[in-house]
Short mmCIF file of C-alpha atoms in Angstrom, two decimals:
data_model
loop_
_atom_site.label_atom_id
_atom_site.label_comp_id
_atom_site.label_asym_id
_atom_site.label_seq_id
_atom_site.Cartn_x
_atom_site.Cartn_y
_atom_site.Cartn_z
CA MET K 1 0.00 0.00 0.00
CA SER K 2 2.83 2.38 0.84
CA ALA K 3 4.38 1.67 -2.56
CA LEU K 4 1.19 2.64 -4.37
CA ALA K 5 0.90 5.83 -2.30
CA ALA K 6 4.48 6.91 -2.94
CA GLY K 7 5.46 9.65 -5.36
CA GLY K 8 3.37 12.14 -7.26
CA PRO K 9 3.10 13.91 -10.63
CA ASP K 10 6.18 15.96 -9.80
CA ASP K 11 8.24 12.94 -8.78
CA PRO K 12 7.56 10.18 -11.35
CA ASP K 13 10.67 8.24 -10.33
CA SER K 14 9.04 7.53 -6.96
CA ARG K 15 5.68 6.36 -8.29
CA HIS K 16 6.11 2.67 -7.50
CA HIS K 17 4.49 0.04 -9.72
CA VAL K 18 3.20 -3.19 -8.20
CA VAL K 19 2.92 -6.50 -10.06
CA ILE K 20 0.84 -9.25 -8.47
CA ALA K 21 -0.87 -12.43 -9.67
CA SER K 22 -4.65 -12.73 -9.23
CA ASP K 23 -4.38 -15.82 -7.01
CA THR K 24 -1.97 -14.04 -4.67
CA LEU K 25 -4.31 -11.06 -4.55
CA ALA K 26 -7.20 -13.39 -3.74
CA THR K 27 -5.17 -14.89 -0.89
CA LEU K 28 -4.55 -11.45 0.58
CA LEU K 29 -7.90 -9.75 0.03
CA GLY K 30 -10.40 -12.57 -0.42
CA THR K 31 -11.93 -14.07 -3.54
CA ALA K 32 -14.95 -11.75 -3.51
CA THR K 33 -12.92 -8.55 -3.55
CA THR K 34 -13.40 -6.18 -6.47
CA LEU K 35 -10.56 -3.72 -6.92
CA ALA K 36 -10.60 -0.35 -8.59
CA ASP K 37 -8.35 -0.12 -11.62
CA THR K 38 -5.12 1.81 -11.25
CA PRO K 39 -2.33 2.07 -13.83
CA ARG K 40 0.18 1.57 -11.03
CA MET K 41 -0.80 -2.03 -10.28
CA SER K 42 -0.76 -4.89 -12.78
CA VAL K 43 -2.83 -7.92 -11.75
CA THR K 44 -1.93 -10.88 -13.95
CA SER K 45 -3.81 -14.13 -14.49
CA GLY K 46 -1.00 -16.15 -12.92
CA LEU K 47 2.51 -16.03 -11.52
CA SER K 48 4.10 -16.88 -14.88
CA ASP K 49 2.55 -13.80 -16.50
CA ALA K 50 3.66 -11.66 -13.55
CA LEU K 51 7.23 -12.86 -13.95
CA THR K 52 7.06 -12.19 -17.68
CA LEU K 53 6.21 -8.56 -16.93
CA ILE K 54 9.16 -8.37 -14.53
CA GLU K 55 11.43 -9.92 -17.17
CA GLU K 56 10.36 -7.29 -19.69
CA GLN K 57 11.08 -4.52 -17.19
CA THR K 58 14.45 -6.07 -16.39
CA LEU K 59 15.46 -6.15 -20.07
CA HIS K 60 14.19 -2.62 -20.71
CA ARG K 61 16.01 -1.16 -17.72
CA ALA K 62 19.21 -3.06 -18.46
CA ARG K 63 19.20 -1.60 -21.97
CA MET K 64 18.67 1.90 -20.59
CA CYS K 65 21.63 1.49 -18.25
CA GLY K 66 23.70 0.26 -21.16
CA ASP K 67 22.72 3.25 -23.29
CA TYR K 68 23.83 5.63 -20.53
CA GLU K 69 26.87 3.48 -19.64
CA VAL K 70 25.89 3.16 -15.98
CA ASP K 71 25.46 0.13 -13.73
CA THR K 72 22.29 0.96 -11.80
CA ILE K 73 19.03 2.84 -12.17
CA ALA K 74 20.15 5.10 -9.32
CA ASP K 75 23.24 6.03 -11.35
CA LEU K 76 21.01 6.65 -14.37
CA ARG K 77 18.86 9.11 -12.42
CA ASP K 78 21.99 10.92 -11.24
CA ARG K 79 23.41 10.98 -14.77
CA ASP K 80 20.34 12.44 -16.51
CA SER K 81 17.59 14.05 -14.45
CA ILE K 82 15.29 14.33 -17.50
CA ALA K 83 15.68 10.74 -18.66
CA GLU K 84 12.63 8.50 -18.98
CA PRO K 85 11.11 7.98 -15.50
CA VAL K 86 11.97 4.55 -14.11
CA PRO K 87 9.97 4.08 -10.91
CA PRO K 88 10.62 1.22 -8.51
CA THR K 89 8.79 -2.00 -9.35
CA VAL K 90 7.64 -4.37 -6.62
CA LEU K 91 6.70 -7.99 -7.30
CA ILE K 92 4.31 -9.55 -4.78
CA ALA K 93 4.26 -13.31 -5.24
CA SER K 94 3.61 -16.57 -3.46
CA PRO K 95 5.77 -19.13 -5.27
CA THR K 96 5.28 -22.80 -4.46
CA ALA K 97 7.12 -24.77 -7.13
CA ALA K 98 10.90 -25.04 -7.28
CA HIS K 99 11.07 -23.68 -10.84
CA GLU K 100 9.07 -20.62 -9.76
CA ARG K 101 11.49 -19.90 -6.91
CA THR K 102 14.46 -20.34 -9.26
CA ARG K 103 13.00 -17.92 -11.78
CA ILE K 104 12.20 -15.34 -9.08
CA ALA K 105 15.64 -15.64 -7.51
CA ALA K 106 17.30 -14.97 -10.87
CA LEU K 107 15.06 -11.99 -11.57
CA LEU K 108 15.52 -10.37 -8.17
CA THR K 109 19.26 -10.92 -8.23
CA GLN K 110 19.55 -8.90 -11.41
CA GLY K 111 16.63 -6.64 -10.49
CA HIS K 112 18.16 -5.18 -7.35
CA ARG K 113 20.43 -2.81 -9.29
CA LEU K 114 17.51 -2.00 -11.61
CA ASP K 115 15.18 -0.94 -8.76
CA ILE K 116 13.08 -4.10 -9.04
CA HIS K 117 12.22 -5.72 -5.70
CA GLY K 118 10.08 -8.50 -4.33
CA VAL K 119 7.79 -9.30 -1.41
CA LEU K 120 7.42 -13.07 -1.29
CA LEU K 121 4.66 -14.68 0.76
CA GLY K 122 5.48 -17.92 2.49
CA ALA K 123 8.80 -19.45 3.48
CA TRP K 124 11.81 -18.68 1.27
CA PRO K 125 14.22 -21.63 1.42
CA ASP K 126 17.13 -19.60 0.06
CA GLY K 127 16.97 -16.81 2.62
CA ASP K 128 15.54 -15.51 5.85
CA THR K 129 11.82 -15.34 6.56
CA ILE K 130 10.00 -12.65 8.54
CA LEU K 131 6.93 -13.99 10.34
CA VAL K 132 4.16 -11.41 10.65
CA ALA K 133 1.48 -11.94 13.27
CA GLU K 134 -2.06 -10.55 12.98
CA ASP K 135 -1.21 -7.61 15.25
CA GLY K 136 1.78 -6.66 13.07
CA SER K 137 4.49 -7.92 15.41
CA THR K 138 7.35 -9.72 13.67
CA SER K 139 9.91 -12.41 14.27
CA MET K 140 12.57 -13.88 12.03
CA ILE K 141 13.55 -17.37 10.96
CA LYS K 142 17.22 -17.28 9.98
CA HIS K 143 18.33 -19.34 7.02
CA ASP K 144 21.00 -21.89 7.92
CA ALA K 145 24.54 -20.55 7.72
CA LYS K 146 23.43 -17.37 6.00
CA GLN K 147 23.90 -13.82 7.14
CA LEU K 148 20.82 -11.67 7.57
CA SER K 149 20.09 -9.35 4.66
CA CYS K 150 17.73 -7.13 6.68
CA PRO K 151 17.76 -5.69 10.20
CA SER K 152 17.71 -8.29 12.93
CA ALA K 153 14.70 -6.58 14.53
CA VAL K 154 12.11 -5.47 12.00
CA GLY K 155 9.76 -4.30 14.72
CA ARG K 156 6.00 -4.00 14.46
CA LEU K 157 4.48 -3.38 11.05
CA SER K 158 1.40 -1.32 10.37
CA VAL K 159 -1.63 -3.47 9.54
CA ILE K 160 -5.05 -2.79 8.03
CA ASN K 161 -7.96 -5.13 7.43
CA ARG K 162 -9.33 -6.28 4.09
CA SER K 163 -12.17 -3.80 3.75
CA GLU K 164 -9.88 -0.91 4.70
CA THR K 165 -7.32 -2.10 2.17
CA THR K 166 -9.92 -2.26 -0.61
CA GLU K 167 -11.19 1.23 0.23
CA LEU K 168 -7.66 2.64 0.28
CA LEU K 169 -6.96 1.07 -3.10
CA ARG K 170 -10.09 2.74 -4.44
CA LEU K 171 -8.97 6.14 -3.16
CA LEU K 172 -5.48 5.62 -4.58
CA ALA K 173 -6.96 4.65 -7.94
CA GLU K 174 -8.88 7.92 -7.99
CA SER K 175 -5.70 9.86 -7.28
CA HIS K 176 -3.77 7.90 -9.93
CA THR K 177 -6.37 8.23 -12.69
CA GLY K 178 -8.22 11.41 -11.78
CA GLU K 179 -11.46 9.48 -12.31
CA PRO K 180 -14.07 8.60 -9.65
CA GLN K 181 -14.13 4.93 -8.77
CA PRO K 182 -17.19 2.93 -7.64
CA PRO K 183 -17.31 2.30 -3.89
CA ALA K 184 -16.00 -1.04 -2.75
CA PRO K 185 -18.75 -3.64 -2.10
CA ALA K 186 -19.29 -4.91 1.40
CA GLN K 187 -16.93 -7.73 2.28
CA ARG K 188 -18.37 -11.03 3.43
CA THR K 189 -15.01 -12.39 4.45
CA PRO K 190 -13.54 -12.06 7.97
CA LEU K 191 -11.57 -8.88 8.56
CA ASP K 192 -8.21 -10.63 8.58
CA ARG K 193 -5.28 -8.40 9.36
CA LEU K 194 -2.92 -7.68 6.51
CA VAL K 195 0.65 -6.57 6.33
CA GLY K 196 0.73 -2.86 5.58
CA ALA K 197 4.30 -2.80 4.34
CA ALA K 198 7.10 -5.29 3.86
CA HIS K 199 10.29 -4.75 1.92
CA ALA K 200 13.22 -6.90 0.94
CA PRO K 201 16.05 -4.38 0.50
CA ASN K 202 18.52 -6.80 -1.05
CA PRO K 203 16.65 -9.78 -2.48
CA THR K 204 19.47 -12.06 -3.59
CA PRO K 205 19.03 -15.83 -3.76
CA GLU K 206 21.48 -16.33 -0.89
CA ASN K 207 20.06 -13.86 1.60
CA SER K 208 16.60 -12.69 0.52
CA ALA K 209 13.87 -12.06 3.07
CA ALA K 210 10.13 -12.53 2.72
CA ALA K 211 7.06 -11.50 4.61
CA HIS K 212 5.23 -14.62 5.75
CA LEU K 213 1.47 -14.55 6.28
CA PRO K 214 -0.52 -17.40 7.85
CA GLU K 215 -2.31 -19.49 5.26
CA ARG K 216 -5.90 -18.39 4.81
CA ARG K 217 -8.44 -21.14 4.29
CA ASP K 218 -12.20 -21.36 4.43
CA HIS K 219 -14.11 -23.12 7.19
CA ALA K 220 -13.68 -26.43 5.38
CA GLY K 221 -9.93 -25.97 5.22
CA ASN K 222 -9.83 -25.29 1.47
CA GLU K 223 -7.39 -22.86 -0.06
CA PRO K 224 -8.97 -19.76 -1.63
CA GLN K 225 -9.60 -19.78 -5.38
CA PRO K 226 -9.16 -16.84 -7.77
CA ALA K 227 -12.06 -14.46 -8.11
CA GLY K 228 -14.72 -15.56 -10.54
CA ASP K 229 -14.56 -19.33 -9.91
CA ASP K 230 -18.29 -19.42 -9.19
CA ARG K 231 -19.18 -18.28 -12.69
CA ARG K 232 -19.48 -20.40 -15.80
CA CYS K 233 -18.13 -19.53 -19.20
CA SER K 234 -20.93 -18.52 -21.51
CA THR K 235 -20.36 -20.77 -24.53
CA GLY K 236 -19.58 -24.45 -24.01
CA GLY K 237 -17.21 -23.69 -21.16
CA ARG K 238 -15.73 -20.68 -22.98
CA VAL K 239 -16.36 -16.96 -22.65
CA ASP K 240 -18.45 -15.72 -25.58
CA VAL K 241 -17.14 -12.55 -27.26
CA ARG K 242 -19.13 -10.75 -29.95
CA VAL K 243 -17.46 -8.31 -32.33
CA LEU K 244 -19.93 -8.42 -35.24
CA GLY K 245 -22.82 -5.97 -34.98
CA GLY K 246 -21.19 -4.39 -31.92
CA ALA K 247 -18.48 -5.33 -29.42
CA ARG K 248 -19.12 -6.97 -26.06
CA ILE K 249 -18.41 -9.87 -23.76
CA VAL K 250 -21.62 -11.87 -23.43
CA ASP K 251 -22.88 -12.03 -19.84
CA ALA K 252 -19.85 -10.02 -18.74
CA ASP K 253 -19.32 -9.39 -15.07
CA THR K 254 -20.15 -5.69 -14.63
CA THR K 255 -18.93 -5.26 -11.06
CA THR K 256 -16.23 -3.02 -12.48
CA PRO K 257 -17.00 -1.62 -15.96
CA LEU K 258 -14.47 -2.68 -18.57
CA ARG K 259 -12.21 0.13 -19.73
CA ALA K 260 -12.93 1.30 -23.27
CA LYS K 261 -9.32 0.71 -24.32
CA ALA K 262 -9.37 -2.78 -22.79
CA LEU K 263 -12.42 -3.63 -24.92
CA GLU K 264 -10.68 -2.17 -27.96
CA LEU K 265 -7.67 -4.40 -27.24
CA LEU K 266 -9.98 -7.43 -27.10
CA VAL K 267 -11.58 -6.52 -30.45
CA TYR K 268 -8.14 -5.96 -31.97
CA LEU K 269 -6.84 -9.35 -30.87
CA VAL K 270 -9.99 -11.12 -32.06
CA VAL K 271 -9.60 -9.48 -35.48
CA GLN K 272 -5.96 -10.64 -35.55
CA ASP K 273 -7.14 -14.23 -34.99
CA GLY K 274 -6.09 -13.98 -31.37
CA ASP K 275 -2.40 -13.10 -31.68
CA ALA K 276 -0.53 -9.85 -32.30
CA ALA K 277 2.93 -8.41 -31.75
CA GLN K 278 3.19 -5.90 -28.92
CA ASP K 279 4.73 -3.29 -31.22
CA ASN K 280 1.81 -3.59 -33.66
CA ILE K 281 -0.69 -3.20 -30.83
CA LEU K 282 1.07 -0.08 -29.60
CA ASP K 283 1.22 1.40 -33.10
CA ASP K 284 -2.48 0.79 -33.76
CA LEU K 285 -4.08 1.36 -30.35
CA LEU K 286 -1.73 3.92 -28.82
CA PRO K 287 -0.18 5.80 -31.76
CA ASP K 288 -0.01 9.12 -29.92
CA ALA K 289 1.23 7.85 -26.55
CA PRO K 290 4.85 8.65 -25.59
CA ALA K 291 7.09 5.68 -26.31
CA SER K 292 8.17 5.57 -22.67
CA LYS K 293 4.59 5.32 -21.38
CA ALA K 294 2.79 3.30 -24.04
CA PRO K 295 3.89 -0.19 -22.86
CA HIS K 296 2.82 0.60 -19.30
CA ARG K 297 -0.58 1.79 -20.49
CA LEU K 298 -0.98 -1.38 -22.51
CA HIS K 299 -0.21 -3.47 -19.43
CA THR K 300 -2.96 -1.58 -17.61
CA TYR K 301 -5.50 -2.43 -20.31
CA VAL K 302 -4.35 -6.05 -20.37
CA SER K 303 -4.81 -6.31 -16.62
CA ALA K 304 -8.31 -4.80 -16.79
CA LEU K 305 -9.31 -7.19 -19.58
CA ARG K 306 -8.00 -10.22 -17.71
CA LYS K 307 -9.95 -9.23 -14.60
CA THR K 308 -13.22 -9.01 -16.52
CA LEU K 309 -12.65 -12.30 -18.31
CA VAL K 310 -11.82 -14.13 -15.09
CA ARG K 311 -14.84 -12.66 -13.32
CA THR K 312 -17.04 -13.64 -16.25
CA GLY K 313 -15.80 -17.11 -17.06
CA GLY K 314 -13.85 -18.27 -14.03
CA PRO K 315 -10.14 -18.99 -13.63
CA ALA K 316 -8.33 -19.55 -16.94
CA ALA K 317 -5.41 -18.17 -18.92
CA TYR K 318 -7.50 -16.06 -21.29
CA LEU K 319 -4.73 -13.72 -22.41
CA THR K 320 -1.08 -14.72 -22.40
CA HIS K 321 2.04 -12.70 -23.10
CA PRO K 322 4.70 -14.67 -24.99
CA SER K 323 7.83 -12.84 -26.02
CA ARG K 324 6.77 -9.33 -27.12
CA ARG K 325 3.35 -10.62 -28.20
CA TYR K 326 -0.14 -10.93 -26.75
CA ALA K 327 -2.28 -13.98 -27.47
CA LEU K 328 -5.87 -14.94 -26.69
CA ASN K 329 -6.49 -18.51 -25.59
CA ARG K 330 -8.79 -19.94 -28.25
CA ASP K 331 -9.67 -22.84 -25.94
CA ALA K 332 -11.06 -20.39 -23.37
CA LEU K 333 -12.80 -17.94 -25.72
CA ASP K 334 -15.42 -18.24 -28.44
CA THR K 335 -16.09 -15.41 -30.91
CA ASP K 336 -18.55 -14.87 -33.75
CA LEU K 337 -15.78 -13.69 -36.08
CA TRP K 338 -13.70 -16.81 -35.47
CA ARG K 339 -16.74 -18.99 -36.15
CA MET K 340 -17.37 -17.14 -39.39
CA ARG K 341 -13.76 -17.45 -40.55
CA THR K 342 -13.66 -21.14 -39.67
CA ALA K 343 -16.84 -21.71 -41.66
CA LEU K 344 -15.41 -19.87 -44.67
CA ARG K 345 -12.28 -22.03 -44.53
CA ASP K 346 -14.43 -25.15 -44.32
CA ALA K 347 -16.41 -24.00 -47.36
CA ALA K 348 -13.22 -23.41 -49.36
CA LEU K 349 -11.93 -26.89 -48.48
CA ALA K 350 -15.23 -28.75 -48.85
CA THR K 351 -15.20 -31.70 -51.25
CA THR K 352 -18.98 -32.02 -51.66
CA ASP K 353 -21.71 -29.53 -52.49
CA ALA K 354 -23.58 -30.44 -49.31
CA ASP K 355 -20.56 -29.76 -47.08
CA ARG K 356 -19.85 -26.48 -48.87
CA THR K 357 -23.44 -25.31 -48.54
CA ALA K 358 -23.54 -26.22 -44.84
CA ALA K 359 -20.29 -24.31 -44.22
CA LEU K 360 -21.57 -21.25 -46.08
CA GLN K 361 -24.75 -21.33 -43.99
CA ARG K 362 -22.66 -21.34 -40.79
CA ALA K 363 -20.67 -18.36 -42.05
CA VAL K 364 -23.82 -16.42 -42.89
CA ASP K 365 -25.39 -17.27 -39.53
CA ALA K 366 -22.31 -16.06 -37.64
CA TYR K 367 -22.41 -12.58 -39.20
CA ASP K 368 -24.66 -10.24 -37.23
CA GLY K 369 -23.52 -6.88 -38.54
CA THR K 370 -20.58 -4.55 -39.08
CA LEU K 371 -17.36 -5.26 -37.22
CA ALA K 372 -17.50 -3.39 -33.88
CA ALA K 373 -20.52 -1.38 -35.03
CA GLY K 374 -20.85 1.80 -32.99
CA PHE K 375 -17.15 1.97 -32.09
CA ASP K 376 -14.91 4.47 -33.87
CA TYR K 377 -11.49 2.85 -33.68
CA GLU K 378 -8.79 4.49 -35.80
CA TRP K 379 -7.37 1.20 -37.07
CA ILE K 380 -10.59 -0.67 -37.83
CA GLU K 381 -11.93 0.57 -41.18
CA ALA K 382 -9.81 -1.64 -43.44
CA TYR K 383 -10.76 -4.72 -41.40
CA ARG K 384 -14.44 -3.76 -41.52
CA GLU K 385 -14.34 -3.51 -45.29
CA GLY K 386 -12.54 -6.83 -45.66
CA ILE K 387 -14.98 -8.68 -43.42
CA ARG K 388 -17.95 -7.03 -45.14
CA ARG K 389 -16.71 -8.26 -48.54
CA GLN K 390 -16.15 -11.77 -47.21
CA THR K 391 -19.67 -11.78 -45.81
CA LEU K 392 -21.21 -10.53 -49.04
CA ASP K 393 -19.39 -13.21 -51.04
CA ALA K 394 -20.63 -15.87 -48.60
CA HIS K 395 -24.25 -14.70 -48.97
CA LEU K 396 -24.01 -14.66 -52.76
CA ALA K 397 -22.39 -18.10 -52.87
CA LEU K 398 -25.00 -19.56 -50.53
CA ALA K 399 -27.87 -18.08 -52.54
CA ALA K 400 -26.38 -19.45 -55.76
CA ALA K 401 -26.07 -22.91 -54.19
CA THR K 402 -29.68 -22.89 -52.95
CA PRO K 403 -32.05 -24.49 -55.51
CA ASP K 404 -35.19 -23.05 -53.94
CA PRO K 405 -35.46 -19.42 -55.15
CA THR K 406 -37.62 -18.44 -52.17
CA GLN K 407 -34.96 -19.60 -49.74
CA ALA K 408 -32.29 -17.95 -51.85
CA LEU K 409 -34.19 -14.65 -51.67
CA ALA K 410 -34.18 -14.82 -47.85
CA VAL K 411 -30.37 -15.07 -47.96
CA LEU K 412 -30.11 -12.20 -50.43
CA GLU K 413 -32.45 -9.96 -48.44
CA ALA K 414 -30.22 -10.49 -45.40
CA ALA K 415 -27.22 -9.51 -47.54
CA MET K 416 -28.99 -6.30 -48.59
CA ARG K 417 -29.57 -5.38 -44.96
CA HIS K 418 -25.88 -5.81 -44.25
CA ASP K 419 -24.76 -3.99 -47.42
CA PRO K 420 -27.54 -1.99 -49.12
CA TYR K 421 -25.23 -0.68 -51.87
CA ALA K 422 -23.90 -3.95 -53.36
CA GLU K 423 -25.29 -4.23 -56.91
CA ALA K 424 -24.35 -7.91 -57.20
CA THR K 425 -26.89 -8.73 -54.49
CA TYR K 426 -29.68 -6.86 -56.28
CA GLN K 427 -28.81 -8.54 -59.58
CA GLN K 428 -28.98 -12.01 -58.04
CA ALA K 429 -32.25 -11.15 -56.27
CA MET K 430 -33.73 -9.97 -59.58
CA ARG K 431 -32.90 -13.35 -61.12
CA ALA K 432 -34.54 -15.16 -58.21
CA HIS K 433 -37.70 -13.11 -58.58
CA ALA K 434 -37.66 -13.79 -62.35
CA VAL K 435 -37.64 -17.56 -61.66
CA LEU K 436 -40.70 -17.03 -59.44
CA GLY K 437 -42.37 -14.78 -62.00
CA HIS K 438 -42.31 -11.70 -59.76
CA LEU K 439 -42.29 -8.88 -62.30
CA GLU K 440 -43.20 -6.07 -59.89
CA GLN K 441 -40.57 -7.16 -57.36
CA ILE K 442 -37.88 -6.76 -60.03
CA ARG K 443 -39.08 -3.22 -60.69
CA SER K 444 -39.12 -2.53 -56.94
CA LEU K 445 -35.55 -3.77 -56.60
CA ARG K 446 -34.41 -1.49 -59.43
CA ARG K 447 -36.07 1.52 -57.76
CA ALA K 448 -34.69 0.59 -54.33
CA LEU K 449 -31.17 0.26 -55.68
CA SER K 450 -31.40 3.64 -57.43
CA LEU K 451 -32.55 5.31 -54.21
CA ARG K 452 -29.83 3.66 -52.15
CA LEU K 453 -27.04 4.58 -54.54
CA ASP K 454 -28.36 8.13 -54.77
CA GLU K 455 -27.58 8.44 -51.05
CA ILE K 456 -23.89 8.12 -51.89
CA ASP K 457 -24.07 10.12 -55.15
CA ALA K 458 -23.93 7.03 -57.35
CA GLU K 459 -26.14 5.34 -59.94
CA PRO K 460 -26.87 1.73 -60.90
CA SER K 461 -24.49 0.36 -63.51
CA GLU K 462 -25.56 -0.21 -67.07
CA ASP K 463 -25.25 -3.97 -66.50
CA THR K 464 -27.79 -3.86 -63.67
CA LEU K 465 -30.25 -1.71 -65.63
CA ARG K 466 -29.98 -3.92 -68.73
CA LEU K 467 -30.48 -7.05 -66.60
CA ALA K 468 -33.63 -5.60 -65.03
CA ASP K 469 -35.01 -4.54 -68.41
CA ARG K 470 -34.33 -7.96 -69.95
CA LEU K 471 -35.92 -9.90 -67.05
CA ILE K 472 -38.98 -7.65 -67.08
CA ALA K 473 -39.35 -8.00 -70.86
CA ASP K 474 -39.06 -11.80 -70.64
CA LEU K 475 -41.72 -11.97 -67.94
CA ARG K 476 -44.09 -9.71 -69.86
CA GLN K 477 -43.77 -11.98 -72.90
CA GLN K 478 -44.55 -15.06 -70.81
CA LYS K 479 -47.49 -13.60 -68.92
CA PRO K 480 -50.14 -13.80 -71.69
CA THR K 481 -49.66 -17.57 -72.01
CA GLY K 482 -49.60 -18.06 -68.22
CA LYS K 483 -46.34 -19.96 -68.51
CA LEU K 484 -43.20 -19.04 -66.60
CA ARG K 485 -39.74 -20.43 -66.97
CA SER K 486 -38.39 -22.65 -64.26
CA HIS K 487 -34.60 -23.01 -64.13
CA HIS K 488 -32.85 -25.16 -61.56
CA ASN K 489 -29.86 -22.86 -61.91
CA GLY K 490 -31.85 -19.73 -62.44
CA LEU K 491 -29.95 -17.76 -59.78
CA HIS K 492 -26.57 -18.01 -61.42
CA PRO K 493 -25.30 -15.10 -63.49
#
């Protein structure tokens, strides 16, 4: 808490950033806790993602020190007072596996000179452990044959309970963002006492120290689970995301409204088939942000998105962060755009007419409107146009493959609603009406197309007008005899 309260706008180098995994946060504050969003705290879906963020910071800071030819971040601040702010970063983690402890030890060994520190919950086999009682009093367990890396008497630490902690985080979020935050909901968990501050000043693998909190379990003795484990994913065990005809997470948890930029990030990744390079995301979503601040802002949006997905669908790795990339977990998410693209691929690879028609029908059914309709993203227009063309082609192909002209017209009418200016749709609909002997409907289509195109200062092409005239003339010739043509392939050009 003291780290999040440190620093101010005039002292950016003191504005600590905290990185913590959601399960560790749930252990400290309870599974039902809803936190206000602050750009100074990244809550990851798991410890691995938290360590990945620390690794990125380690590499970035090491490069900065190399550029300035200094050894430490402190030396960098002394060398250039107007250099990019590099605030202290604090990892709060509760490692259990040996490989997790090894990874943390390596990071904190290098991180010490880079102003990256750790508070580790639980015993730390490679160093000394500070035991913190509920009243804040402390005692130390000394690691065998190791010298202490912190004062022998830590003294009593300040403690606050869970509800007070949540409320303080809300107030801090308001000060960090300048935006009002919703009040914290009433806590149903016991008001366990929490450590107010703990710091490992020299966290090396040989002599690191960790704050140790008693394990918190429920009345049945079970360990706490990450927030959101009582909710079910909305589509076959997966969270359902819609980006066609709007942009939303179906049945999303609305305890804390999703940030607009976090939703934009979700739409962007869905459009990219779930995977995009970090640099591309920054270029498209944050083109005007200072290079020194853009990655941190992105991490904030990622954290907010992960929180909403976990609260909606339960614990899962919805969004991972491989090397300089962000990737959605397709096993944990289901989207209308992905279903449409899969169906189009199936149609292209189909070996029978029946399979192709079924795949085209799935593609048409998946499309519910313009990509992210109602959202004015700077990067989106080219993708909207591409998806619209794919959809139009799918409708036309399905109509052409449908032998019943009445059913084909239903497909074409849906295509007109999605794209009222596409002449190819009107032409194919005219042919379907001709097969059914609908003379007036052909005339109506010609008038409707003329009115639509007039809205955009355009006119029907000569091909469309000649087609309408020819179909009308043919029907007028047939009408006196009461006989109409019936063509199995009458909808084809």
